[in-house]
PDB file of C-alpha atoms in Angstrom:
ATOM      1  CA  UNK A   1     -33.695  -1.088 -10.351  1.00  0.00           C
ATOM      2  CA  UNK A   2     -30.678   0.904  -9.477  1.00  0.00           C
ATOM      3  CA  UNK A   3     -28.336   1.233  -6.505  1.00  0.00           C
ATOM      4  CA  UNK A   4     -27.244   4.751  -5.629  1.00  0.00           C
ATOM      5  CA  UNK A   5     -24.154   4.684  -3.464  1.00  0.00           C
ATOM      6  CA  UNK A   6     -22.392   7.518  -1.673  1.00  0.00           C
ATOM      7  CA  UNK A   7     -18.907   6.971  -0.272  1.00  0.00           C
ATOM      8  CA  UNK A   8     -17.267   9.578   1.943  1.00  0.00           C
ATOM      9  CA  UNK A   9     -13.982   9.728   3.838  1.00  0.00           C
ATOM     10  CA  UNK A  10     -14.370   8.886   7.527  1.00  0.00           C
ATOM     11  CA  UNK A  11     -14.418  11.931   9.791  1.00  0.00           C
ATOM     12  CA  UNK A  12     -11.140  10.921  11.459  1.00  0.00           C
ATOM     13  CA  UNK A  13      -9.336  10.636   8.107  1.00  0.00           C
ATOM     14  CA  UNK A  14      -7.497  13.651   6.816  1.00  0.00           C
ATOM     15  CA  UNK A  15      -9.289  14.925   3.692  1.00  0.00           C
ATOM     16  CA  UNK A  16      -6.848  17.280   1.953  1.00  0.00           C
ATOM     17  CA  UNK A  17      -9.095  17.469  -1.093  1.00  0.00           C
ATOM     18  CA  UNK A  18     -12.047  18.648   0.986  1.00  0.00           C
ATOM     19  CA  UNK A  19      -9.834  21.160   2.767  1.00  0.00           C
ATOM     20  CA  UNK A  20      -8.550  22.549  -0.542  1.00  0.00           C
ATOM     21  CA  UNK A  21     -12.079  22.919  -1.911  1.00  0.00           C
ATOM     22  CA  UNK A  22     -13.147  24.653   1.307  1.00  0.00           C
ATOM     23  CA  UNK A  23     -10.301  27.170   1.007  1.00  0.00           C
ATOM     24  CA  UNK A  24     -11.119  27.758  -2.683  1.00  0.00           C
ATOM     25  CA  UNK A  25     -14.799  28.389  -1.881  1.00  0.00           C
ATOM     26  CA  UNK A  26     -13.762  30.824   0.818  1.00  0.00           C
ATOM     27  CA  UNK A  27     -11.405  32.642  -1.562  1.00  0.00           C
ATOM     28  CA  UNK A  28     -14.222  32.915  -4.100  1.00  0.00           C
ATOM     29  CA  UNK A  29     -16.318  34.789  -1.585  1.00  0.00           C
ATOM     30  CA  UNK A  30     -18.660  32.050  -0.363  1.00  0.00           C
ATOM     31  CA  UNK A  31     -18.582  33.148   3.242  1.00  0.00           C
ATOM     32  CA  UNK A  32     -19.601  30.842   6.057  1.00  0.00           C
ATOM     33  CA  UNK A  33     -18.534  27.693   4.229  1.00  0.00           C
ATOM     34  CA  UNK A  34     -17.509  25.009   6.742  1.00  0.00           C
ATOM     35  CA  UNK A  35     -15.695  21.716   6.344  1.00  0.00           C
ATOM     36  CA  UNK A  36     -15.991  20.110   2.907  1.00  0.00           C
ATOM     37  CA  UNK A  37     -15.869  16.341   2.455  1.00  0.00           C
ATOM     38  CA  UNK A  38     -15.210  15.074  -1.049  1.00  0.00           C
ATOM     39  CA  UNK A  39     -16.448  11.559  -1.703  1.00  0.00           C
ATOM     40  CA  UNK A  40     -17.714   9.415  -4.543  1.00  0.00           C
ATOM     41  CA  UNK A  41     -21.128   8.738  -6.002  1.00  0.00           C
ATOM     42  CA  UNK A  42     -21.861   5.530  -7.883  1.00  0.00           C
ATOM     43  CA  UNK A  43     -24.910   4.223  -9.682  1.00  0.00           C
ATOM     44  CA  UNK A  44     -25.197   0.544 -10.368  1.00  0.00           C
ATOM     45  CA  UNK A  45     -27.925  -0.787 -12.629  1.00  0.00           C
ATOM     46  CA  UNK A  46     -29.522  -3.946 -11.291  1.00  0.00           C
ATOM     47  CA  UNK A  47     -31.324  -6.614 -13.264  1.00  0.00           C
ATOM     48  CA  UNK A  48     -33.802  -9.078 -11.737  1.00  0.00           C
ATOM     49  CA  UNK A  49     -34.124  -9.962  -8.076  1.00  0.00           C
ATOM     50  CA  UNK A  50     -35.909  -8.028  -5.360  1.00  0.00           C
ATOM     51  CA  UNK A  51     -34.972  -4.950  -3.383  1.00  0.00           C
ATOM     52  CA  UNK A  52     -34.222  -6.802  -0.163  1.00  0.00           C
ATOM     53  CA  UNK A  53     -31.899  -9.261  -1.924  1.00  0.00           C
ATOM     54  CA  UNK A  54     -30.074  -6.434  -3.652  1.00  0.00           C
ATOM     55  CA  UNK A  55     -29.793  -4.500  -0.410  1.00  0.00           C
ATOM     56  CA  UNK A  56     -27.821  -7.396   1.087  1.00  0.00           C
ATOM     57  CA  UNK A  57     -25.655  -7.844  -1.999  1.00  0.00           C
ATOM     58  CA  UNK A  58     -24.854  -4.149  -2.412  1.00  0.00           C
ATOM     59  CA  UNK A  59     -24.051  -3.847   1.286  1.00  0.00           C
ATOM     60  CA  UNK A  60     -21.652  -6.771   0.911  1.00  0.00           C
ATOM     61  CA  UNK A  61     -20.058  -5.248  -2.213  1.00  0.00           C
ATOM     62  CA  UNK A  62     -19.710  -1.856  -0.495  1.00  0.00           C
ATOM     63  CA  UNK A  63     -17.954  -3.487   2.419  1.00  0.00           C
ATOM     64  CA  UNK A  64     -15.685  -5.713   0.318  1.00  0.00           C
ATOM     65  CA  UNK A  65     -14.648  -3.598  -2.639  1.00  0.00           C
ATOM     66  CA  UNK A  66     -16.604  -0.417  -3.337  1.00  0.00           C
ATOM     67  CA  UNK A  67     -15.407   1.252  -0.143  1.00  0.00           C
ATOM     68  CA  UNK A  68     -12.479   0.652   2.206  1.00  0.00           C
ATOM     69  CA  UNK A  69     -13.900   0.500   5.748  1.00  0.00           C
ATOM     70  CA  UNK A  70     -10.536   1.610   7.153  1.00  0.00           C
ATOM     71  CA  UNK A  71     -10.879   5.060   5.603  1.00  0.00           C
ATOM     72  CA  UNK A  72     -14.397   5.416   4.194  1.00  0.00           C
ATOM     73  CA  UNK A  73     -18.079   5.307   5.152  1.00  0.00           C
ATOM     74  CA  UNK A  74     -20.832   4.415   2.716  1.00  0.00           C
ATOM     75  CA  UNK A  75     -24.573   4.672   2.418  1.00  0.00           C
ATOM     76  CA  UNK A  76     -26.833   3.567  -0.388  1.00  0.00           C
ATOM     77  CA  UNK A  77     -30.401   3.211  -1.534  1.00  0.00           C
ATOM     78  CA  UNK A  78     -32.068   0.882  -4.003  1.00  0.00           C
ATOM     79  CA  UNK A  79     -34.526   2.711  -6.244  1.00  0.00           C
ATOM     80  CA  UNK A  80     -36.864   1.620  -9.045  1.00  0.00           C
TER      81      UNK A  80
ATOM     82  CA  UNK B   1      16.439 -18.099  -3.980  1.00  0.00           C
ATOM     83  CA  UNK B   2      13.523 -17.911  -6.341  1.00  0.00           C
ATOM     84  CA  UNK B   3      11.440 -14.724  -6.358  1.00  0.00           C
ATOM     85  CA  UNK B   4       7.943 -14.286  -7.778  1.00  0.00           C
ATOM     86  CA  UNK B   5       7.314 -10.769  -9.050  1.00  0.00           C
ATOM     87  CA  UNK B   6       3.589 -10.246  -9.544  1.00  0.00           C
ATOM     88  CA  UNK B   7       2.375  -8.486 -12.636  1.00  0.00           C
ATOM     89  CA  UNK B   8      -0.993  -6.739 -12.775  1.00  0.00           C
ATOM     90  CA  UNK B   9      -2.317  -4.725 -15.688  1.00  0.00           C
ATOM     91  CA  UNK B  10      -0.739  -1.346 -14.955  1.00  0.00           C
ATOM     92  CA  UNK B  11       2.234  -2.601 -12.913  1.00  0.00           C
ATOM     93  CA  UNK B  12       5.318  -0.723 -14.078  1.00  0.00           C
ATOM     94  CA  UNK B  13       8.107  -1.570 -11.629  1.00  0.00           C
ATOM     95  CA  UNK B  14       7.882  -5.322 -12.168  1.00  0.00           C
ATOM     96  CA  UNK B  15      10.805  -5.493 -14.609  1.00  0.00           C
ATOM     97  CA  UNK B  16      12.951  -3.346 -12.308  1.00  0.00           C
ATOM     98  CA  UNK B  17      12.456  -5.832  -9.491  1.00  0.00           C
ATOM     99  CA  UNK B  18      13.237  -8.820 -11.717  1.00  0.00           C
ATOM    100  CA  UNK B  19      16.363  -7.007 -12.947  1.00  0.00           C
ATOM    101  CA  UNK B  20      17.622  -6.270  -9.429  1.00  0.00           C
ATOM    102  CA  UNK B  21      16.949  -9.758  -8.094  1.00  0.00           C
ATOM    103  CA  UNK B  22      18.556 -11.434 -11.104  1.00  0.00           C
ATOM    104  CA  UNK B  23      21.278  -9.179 -12.443  1.00  0.00           C
ATOM    105  CA  UNK B  24      22.275  -7.256  -9.338  1.00  0.00           C
ATOM    106  CA  UNK B  25      21.810  -9.902  -6.642  1.00  0.00           C
ATOM    107  CA  UNK B  26      22.249 -13.072  -8.705  1.00  0.00           C
ATOM    108  CA  UNK B  27      19.062 -14.881  -7.739  1.00  0.00           C
ATOM    109  CA  UNK B  28      16.186 -16.252  -9.810  1.00  0.00           C
ATOM    110  CA  UNK B  29      13.118 -14.158 -10.423  1.00  0.00           C
ATOM    111  CA  UNK B  30      10.092 -14.622 -12.656  1.00  0.00           C
ATOM    112  CA  UNK B  31       7.060 -12.569 -13.484  1.00  0.00           C
ATOM    113  CA  UNK B  32       3.790 -14.093 -12.328  1.00  0.00           C
ATOM    114  CA  UNK B  33       0.693 -12.882 -14.186  1.00  0.00           C
ATOM    115  CA  UNK B  34      -2.217 -11.737 -12.023  1.00  0.00           C
ATOM    116  CA  UNK B  35      -4.521 -14.358 -13.527  1.00  0.00           C
ATOM    117  CA  UNK B  36      -2.256 -17.214 -12.436  1.00  0.00           C
ATOM    118  CA  UNK B  37      -3.235 -18.915  -9.239  1.00  0.00           C
ATOM    119  CA  UNK B  38      -0.133 -20.707  -8.043  1.00  0.00           C
ATOM    120  CA  UNK B  39       3.089 -19.658  -6.363  1.00  0.00           C
ATOM    121  CA  UNK B  40       4.510 -23.180  -6.233  1.00  0.00           C
ATOM    122  CA  UNK B  41       8.305 -23.225  -6.321  1.00  0.00           C
ATOM    123  CA  UNK B  42       8.807 -19.644  -5.145  1.00  0.00           C
ATOM    124  CA  UNK B  43      10.628 -18.689  -1.944  1.00  0.00           C
ATOM    125  CA  UNK B  44       9.371 -15.098  -1.740  1.00  0.00           C
ATOM    126  CA  UNK B  45       6.803 -12.821  -3.372  1.00  0.00           C
ATOM    127  CA  UNK B  46       7.454  -9.246  -4.480  1.00  0.00           C
ATOM    128  CA  UNK B  47       4.454  -7.048  -5.278  1.00  0.00           C
ATOM    129  CA  UNK B  48       5.680  -4.263  -7.554  1.00  0.00           C
ATOM    130  CA  UNK B  49       4.849  -0.606  -7.899  1.00  0.00           C
ATOM    131  CA  UNK B  50       2.809   0.957 -10.667  1.00  0.00           C
ATOM    132  CA  UNK B  51      -0.820   1.788 -11.223  1.00  0.00           C
ATOM    133  CA  UNK B  52      -2.602  -1.559 -11.173  1.00  0.00           C
ATOM    134  CA  UNK B  53      -6.002  -1.273 -12.864  1.00  0.00           C
ATOM    135  CA  UNK B  54      -5.343   2.420 -13.414  1.00  0.00           C
ATOM    136  CA  UNK B  55      -5.745   3.059  -9.668  1.00  0.00           C
ATOM    137  CA  UNK B  56      -9.489   2.965 -10.362  1.00  0.00           C
ATOM    138  CA  UNK B  57     -11.833   2.988  -7.372  1.00  0.00           C
ATOM    139  CA  UNK B  58      -8.897   3.191  -4.910  1.00  0.00           C
ATOM    140  CA  UNK B  59      -5.232   2.306  -5.303  1.00  0.00           C
ATOM    141  CA  UNK B  60      -4.894  -1.483  -5.131  1.00  0.00           C
ATOM    142  CA  UNK B  61      -8.626  -2.026  -4.608  1.00  0.00           C
ATOM    143  CA  UNK B  62      -9.214  -4.080  -7.741  1.00  0.00           C
ATOM    144  CA  UNK B  63      -5.835  -5.810  -7.928  1.00  0.00           C
ATOM    145  CA  UNK B  64      -6.393  -7.355  -4.532  1.00  0.00           C
ATOM    146  CA  UNK B  65      -9.198  -9.465  -6.026  1.00  0.00           C
ATOM    147  CA  UNK B  66      -6.993 -10.840  -8.820  1.00  0.00           C
ATOM    148  CA  UNK B  67      -6.763 -14.646  -8.789  1.00  0.00           C
ATOM    149  CA  UNK B  68      -3.069 -14.596  -7.811  1.00  0.00           C
ATOM    150  CA  UNK B  69      -3.892 -12.745  -4.590  1.00  0.00           C
ATOM    151  CA  UNK B  70      -5.614 -15.855  -3.211  1.00  0.00           C
ATOM    152  CA  UNK B  71      -2.317 -17.664  -3.601  1.00  0.00           C
ATOM    153  CA  UNK B  72      -0.497 -14.733  -1.980  1.00  0.00           C
ATOM    154  CA  UNK B  73      -2.859 -14.914   1.028  1.00  0.00           C
ATOM    155  CA  UNK B  74      -2.098 -18.612   1.384  1.00  0.00           C
ATOM    156  CA  UNK B  75       1.646 -18.088   0.856  1.00  0.00           C
ATOM    157  CA  UNK B  76       1.653 -15.428   3.590  1.00  0.00           C
ATOM    158  CA  UNK B  77      -0.427 -17.571   5.957  1.00  0.00           C
ATOM    159  CA  UNK B  78       2.163 -20.320   5.555  1.00  0.00           C
ATOM    160  CA  UNK B  79       4.872 -17.883   6.658  1.00  0.00           C
ATOM    161  CA  UNK B  80       6.316 -17.086   3.229  1.00  0.00           C
ATOM    162  CA  UNK B  81       7.897 -13.632   2.916  1.00  0.00           C
ATOM    163  CA  UNK B  82       5.922 -11.061   0.898  1.00  0.00           C
ATOM    164  CA  UNK B  83       7.184  -7.532   0.169  1.00  0.00           C
ATOM    165  CA  UNK B  84       5.075  -4.827  -1.464  1.00  0.00           C
ATOM    166  CA  UNK B  85       6.660  -1.714  -2.924  1.00  0.00           C
ATOM    167  CA  UNK B  86       4.599   1.437  -3.546  1.00  0.00           C
ATOM    168  CA  UNK B  87       1.460   0.202  -5.350  1.00  0.00           C
ATOM    169  CA  UNK B  88       2.397  -3.233  -3.972  1.00  0.00           C
ATOM    170  CA  UNK B  89       2.132  -1.791  -0.439  1.00  0.00           C
ATOM    171  CA  UNK B  90      -1.267  -0.307  -1.318  1.00  0.00           C
ATOM    172  CA  UNK B  91      -2.457  -3.677  -2.655  1.00  0.00           C
ATOM    173  CA  UNK B  92      -1.311  -5.534   0.489  1.00  0.00           C
ATOM    174  CA  UNK B  93      -3.191  -3.039   2.681  1.00  0.00           C
ATOM    175  CA  UNK B  94      -6.345  -3.355   0.580  1.00  0.00           C
ATOM    176  CA  UNK B  95      -6.002  -7.143   0.790  1.00  0.00           C
ATOM    177  CA  UNK B  96      -5.910  -6.943   4.572  1.00  0.00           C
ATOM    178  CA  UNK B  97      -2.448  -8.540   4.667  1.00  0.00           C
ATOM    179  CA  UNK B  98      -1.179  -5.322   6.242  1.00  0.00           C
ATOM    180  CA  UNK B  99      -3.135  -3.010   8.548  1.00  0.00           C
ATOM    181  CA  UNK B 100      -4.188   0.528   7.624  1.00  0.00           C
ATOM    182  CA  UNK B 101      -4.542   2.236   4.258  1.00  0.00           C
ATOM    183  CA  UNK B 102      -2.690   4.627   1.966  1.00  0.00           C
ATOM    184  CA  UNK B 103      -4.567   7.776   1.059  1.00  0.00           C
ATOM    185  CA  UNK B 104      -3.967  10.905  -0.996  1.00  0.00           C
ATOM    186  CA  UNK B 105      -0.792  12.804  -0.086  1.00  0.00           C
ATOM    187  CA  UNK B 106      -1.589  15.636   2.288  1.00  0.00           C
ATOM    188  CA  UNK B 107      -0.175  18.143  -0.216  1.00  0.00           C
ATOM    189  CA  UNK B 108      -2.365  16.638  -2.969  1.00  0.00           C
ATOM    190  CA  UNK B 109       0.816  16.596  -5.068  1.00  0.00           C
ATOM    191  CA  UNK B 110       2.421  13.589  -6.699  1.00  0.00           C
ATOM    192  CA  UNK B 111       5.821  13.474  -5.007  1.00  0.00           C
ATOM    193  CA  UNK B 112       8.808  12.205  -6.974  1.00  0.00           C
ATOM    194  CA  UNK B 113      12.050  12.727  -5.073  1.00  0.00           C
ATOM    195  CA  UNK B 114      14.681  11.132  -2.864  1.00  0.00           C
ATOM    196  CA  UNK B 115      13.837  10.723   0.814  1.00  0.00           C
ATOM    197  CA  UNK B 116      15.783   9.565   3.834  1.00  0.00           C
ATOM    198  CA  UNK B 117      14.569   6.519   5.708  1.00  0.00           C
ATOM    199  CA  UNK B 118      15.339   5.436   9.219  1.00  0.00           C
ATOM    200  CA  UNK B 119      14.992   1.725   9.935  1.00  0.00           C
ATOM    201  CA  UNK B 120      13.040   1.476  13.169  1.00  0.00           C
ATOM    202  CA  UNK B 121      13.803  -2.169  13.934  1.00  0.00           C
ATOM    203  CA  UNK B 122      16.121  -4.903  12.708  1.00  0.00           C
ATOM    204  CA  UNK B 123      13.669  -7.525  13.875  1.00  0.00           C
ATOM    205  CA  UNK B 124      12.188  -8.464  10.497  1.00  0.00           C
ATOM    206  CA  UNK B 125      13.232 -10.376   7.392  1.00  0.00           C
ATOM    207  CA  UNK B 126      13.300  -7.085   5.494  1.00  0.00           C
ATOM    208  CA  UNK B 127      15.518  -5.072   7.838  1.00  0.00           C
ATOM    209  CA  UNK B 128      17.783  -7.643   9.513  1.00  0.00           C
ATOM    210  CA  UNK B 129      20.922  -6.564   7.638  1.00  0.00           C
ATOM    211  CA  UNK B 130      20.372  -2.819   7.736  1.00  0.00           C
ATOM    212  CA  UNK B 131      22.844  -1.222  10.182  1.00  0.00           C
ATOM    213  CA  UNK B 132      20.801   0.432  12.925  1.00  0.00           C
ATOM    214  CA  UNK B 133      22.385   3.859  12.456  1.00  0.00           C
ATOM    215  CA  UNK B 134      22.110   3.731   8.646  1.00  0.00           C
ATOM    216  CA  UNK B 135      19.963   6.345   6.944  1.00  0.00           C
ATOM    217  CA  UNK B 136      18.883   4.999   3.576  1.00  0.00           C
ATOM    218  CA  UNK B 137      18.406   7.398   0.680  1.00  0.00           C
ATOM    219  CA  UNK B 138      15.684   5.956  -1.529  1.00  0.00           C
ATOM    220  CA  UNK B 139      13.371   7.535  -4.107  1.00  0.00           C
ATOM    221  CA  UNK B 140       9.614   7.874  -3.774  1.00  0.00           C
ATOM    222  CA  UNK B 141       7.129   8.399  -6.601  1.00  0.00           C
ATOM    223  CA  UNK B 142       3.512   8.437  -5.496  1.00  0.00           C
ATOM    224  CA  UNK B 143       0.329  10.456  -5.153  1.00  0.00           C
ATOM    225  CA  UNK B 144      -1.338   8.220  -2.560  1.00  0.00           C
ATOM    226  CA  UNK B 145       1.299   7.416   0.017  1.00  0.00           C
ATOM    227  CA  UNK B 146      -0.117   8.952   3.163  1.00  0.00           C
ATOM    228  CA  UNK B 147      -0.284   6.106   5.651  1.00  0.00           C
ATOM    229  CA  UNK B 148      -3.444   6.100   7.748  1.00  0.00           C
ATOM    230  CA  UNK B 149      -4.653   3.796  10.488  1.00  0.00           C
ATOM    231  CA  UNK B 150      -6.931   4.414  13.462  1.00  0.00           C
ATOM    232  CA  UNK B 151      -5.460   5.079  16.908  1.00  0.00           C
ATOM    233  CA  UNK B 152      -5.748   1.502  18.279  1.00  0.00           C
ATOM    234  CA  UNK B 153      -4.026   0.149  15.148  1.00  0.00           C
ATOM    235  CA  UNK B 154      -1.203   2.697  15.474  1.00  0.00           C
ATOM    236  CA  UNK B 155      -0.752   1.752  19.128  1.00  0.00           C
ATOM    237  CA  UNK B 156      -0.545  -1.898  18.134  1.00  0.00           C
ATOM    238  CA  UNK B 157       1.987  -1.128  15.390  1.00  0.00           C
ATOM    239  CA  UNK B 158       4.160   0.667  17.929  1.00  0.00           C
ATOM    240  CA  UNK B 159       3.794  -1.953  20.656  1.00  0.00           C
ATOM    241  CA  UNK B 160       4.653  -4.826  18.299  1.00  0.00           C
ATOM    242  CA  UNK B 161       7.458  -2.898  16.588  1.00  0.00           C
ATOM    243  CA  UNK B 162       5.706  -3.288  13.238  1.00  0.00           C
ATOM    244  CA  UNK B 163       6.866   0.095  11.961  1.00  0.00           C
ATOM    245  CA  UNK B 164       9.919  -0.783   9.868  1.00  0.00           C
ATOM    246  CA  UNK B 165      10.803   2.494   8.159  1.00  0.00           C
ATOM    247  CA  UNK B 166      10.094   6.177   8.839  1.00  0.00           C
ATOM    248  CA  UNK B 167      10.691   9.291   6.764  1.00  0.00           C
ATOM    249  CA  UNK B 168      13.415  11.346   8.437  1.00  0.00           C
ATOM    250  CA  UNK B 169      15.701  14.314   7.790  1.00  0.00           C
ATOM    251  CA  UNK B 170      19.306  13.765   6.726  1.00  0.00           C
ATOM    252  CA  UNK B 171      20.057  13.919  10.468  1.00  0.00           C
ATOM    253  CA  UNK B 172      17.696  11.055  11.177  1.00  0.00           C
ATOM    254  CA  UNK B 173      14.900  13.065  12.782  1.00  0.00           C
ATOM    255  CA  UNK B 174      11.284  12.239  12.003  1.00  0.00           C
ATOM    256  CA  UNK B 175       9.938  15.760  11.483  1.00  0.00           C
ATOM    257  CA  UNK B 176       6.968  17.160   9.629  1.00  0.00           C
ATOM    258  CA  UNK B 177       9.315  18.579   7.024  1.00  0.00           C
ATOM    259  CA  UNK B 178      10.880  15.199   6.316  1.00  0.00           C
ATOM    260  CA  UNK B 179       7.435  13.669   5.793  1.00  0.00           C
ATOM    261  CA  UNK B 180       6.662  13.838   2.053  1.00  0.00           C
ATOM    262  CA  UNK B 181       3.042  12.755   2.162  1.00  0.00           C
ATOM    263  CA  UNK B 182       1.532  13.339   5.596  1.00  0.00           C
ATOM    264  CA  UNK B 183       1.862   9.730   6.782  1.00  0.00           C
ATOM    265  CA  UNK B 184       0.935   9.262  10.439  1.00  0.00           C
ATOM    266  CA  UNK B 185       4.046   8.787  12.608  1.00  0.00           C
ATOM    267  CA  UNK B 186       6.117   9.459   9.449  1.00  0.00           C
ATOM    268  CA  UNK B 187       5.471   5.828   8.480  1.00  0.00           C
ATOM    269  CA  UNK B 188       7.139   4.783   5.216  1.00  0.00           C
ATOM    270  CA  UNK B 189       6.815   1.034   5.708  1.00  0.00           C
ATOM    271  CA  UNK B 190       5.369  -1.539   8.091  1.00  0.00           C
ATOM    272  CA  UNK B 191       5.121  -5.291   8.556  1.00  0.00           C
ATOM    273  CA  UNK B 192       2.328  -7.551   9.760  1.00  0.00           C
ATOM    274  CA  UNK B 193       2.188  -9.036  13.233  1.00  0.00           C
ATOM    275  CA  UNK B 194       3.823 -12.283  12.074  1.00  0.00           C
ATOM    276  CA  UNK B 195       6.564 -10.103  10.473  1.00  0.00           C
ATOM    277  CA  UNK B 196       6.646 -12.034   7.161  1.00  0.00           C
ATOM    278  CA  UNK B 197       4.615  -9.496   5.151  1.00  0.00           C
ATOM    279  CA  UNK B 198       5.891  -5.948   4.670  1.00  0.00           C
ATOM    280  CA  UNK B 199       5.202  -2.945   2.500  1.00  0.00           C
ATOM    281  CA  UNK B 200       6.852   0.407   1.904  1.00  0.00           C
ATOM    282  CA  UNK B 201       6.113   3.385  -0.322  1.00  0.00           C
ATOM    283  CA  UNK B 202       9.740   4.197  -1.322  1.00  0.00           C
ATOM    284  CA  UNK B 203      11.355   2.210  -4.137  1.00  0.00           C
ATOM    285  CA  UNK B 204      14.414   0.256  -2.926  1.00  0.00           C
ATOM    286  CA  UNK B 205      14.728  -1.346  -6.382  1.00  0.00           C
ATOM    287  CA  UNK B 206      15.453   2.095  -7.841  1.00  0.00           C
ATOM    288  CA  UNK B 207      18.384   2.546  -5.464  1.00  0.00           C
ATOM    289  CA  UNK B 208      20.191  -0.767  -5.791  1.00  0.00           C
ATOM    290  CA  UNK B 209      22.951   0.015  -8.309  1.00  0.00           C
ATOM    291  CA  UNK B 210      25.757   2.539  -8.128  1.00  0.00           C
ATOM    292  CA  UNK B 211      25.056   3.540 -11.732  1.00  0.00           C
ATOM    293  CA  UNK B 212      21.737   4.904 -10.432  1.00  0.00           C
ATOM    294  CA  UNK B 213      23.538   6.977  -7.833  1.00  0.00           C
ATOM    295  CA  UNK B 214      22.708   5.013  -4.705  1.00  0.00           C
ATOM    296  CA  UNK B 215      22.743   1.418  -3.466  1.00  0.00           C
ATOM    297  CA  UNK B 216      21.010   1.891  -0.103  1.00  0.00           C
ATOM    298  CA  UNK B 217      17.850   0.160  -1.275  1.00  0.00           C
ATOM    299  CA  UNK B 218      19.756  -3.048  -1.876  1.00  0.00           C
ATOM    300  CA  UNK B 219      20.003  -3.499   1.906  1.00  0.00           C
ATOM    301  CA  UNK B 220      16.292  -4.373   1.997  1.00  0.00           C
ATOM    302  CA  UNK B 221      16.695  -7.202  -0.516  1.00  0.00           C
ATOM    303  CA  UNK B 222      19.984  -8.369   1.027  1.00  0.00           C
ATOM    304  CA  UNK B 223      18.226  -8.566   4.400  1.00  0.00           C
ATOM    305  CA  UNK B 224      15.459 -10.673   2.908  1.00  0.00           C
ATOM    306  CA  UNK B 225      17.896 -12.995   1.123  1.00  0.00           C
ATOM    307  CA  UNK B 226      20.038 -13.462   4.256  1.00  0.00           C
ATOM    308  CA  UNK B 227      16.913 -14.227   6.286  1.00  0.00           C
ATOM    309  CA  UNK B 228      15.696 -16.810   3.741  1.00  0.00           C
ATOM    310  CA  UNK B 229      19.121 -18.415   3.485  1.00  0.00           C
ATOM    311  CA  UNK B 230      19.301 -18.583   7.271  1.00  0.00           C
ATOM    312  CA  UNK B 231      15.937 -20.297   7.292  1.00  0.00           C
ATOM    313  CA  UNK B 232      16.893 -22.883   4.694  1.00  0.00           C
ATOM    314  CA  UNK B 233      20.134 -23.651   6.588  1.00  0.00           C
ATOM    315  CA  UNK B 234      18.074 -24.133   9.745  1.00  0.00           C
ATOM    316  CA  UNK B 235      15.683 -26.386   7.833  1.00  0.00           C
ATOM    317  CA  UNK B 236      18.564 -28.482   6.415  1.00  0.00           C
ATOM    318  CA  UNK B 237      20.131 -28.833   9.861  1.00  0.00           C
TER     319      UNK B 237
END
């Protein structure tokens, strides 16, 4: 099993990296490009246990260390 | 007074702090390794700047789970003074000892320069001896120093006078131009509600000797020492 986690800056948090990428895309001629949000993608390999148990553990880890709830949102899935 | 200076893998301002506390201010200071779990015998804790754990994941995110941080939590709960500088500030925010977070500078640039700081209140162990009209010139060196907190937290910081230092112009005005990293409300440093834990992005330890061109930063440490000495006199009496 594997956890696939996506962490993105909260909407209210200034994302200068996203803004810079957006401007670059625009300069390159990609017209109609809106706001860009640059986040992180993580894959965690999981050994043993069941999906439901891992869902709880990964949620806990996301909240405690993998993301900072003050500035980031996260979502994840557990896949085989 | 006896200062603990924490040392994480990747800390790089730890020796500077020990040097200033010992050789400039004449107090005791020792390095405390991040795997230690006791702060027994120390009067104050200094969390130094640097790049703990390579800034991996987020600045301070991994360091805050080091064994010594449990002891720091307890030390702070008991009212002991804790000061975080730069990466130390980031670690204290990640640890939840201070509200908010420090994110990438708005310019996306690493900023390494002198800034002017206005002390917003003298009501803290870290600012008590800073003259209210004094503008301190202190260096910064960071890529993730943009202070962020949600609106209710900012309101609380203002209401409780928890904002200790703000980036200002040489005239003392908190303008966008004087803000090197995009921090909300030009915040350079804050304290917790109990006022015994504080953090700031600028480096007072790099501006504590005239040979380095400026001694303004020393006022922060002198404030802390005077506050601790006042406390121990009160205790003795």
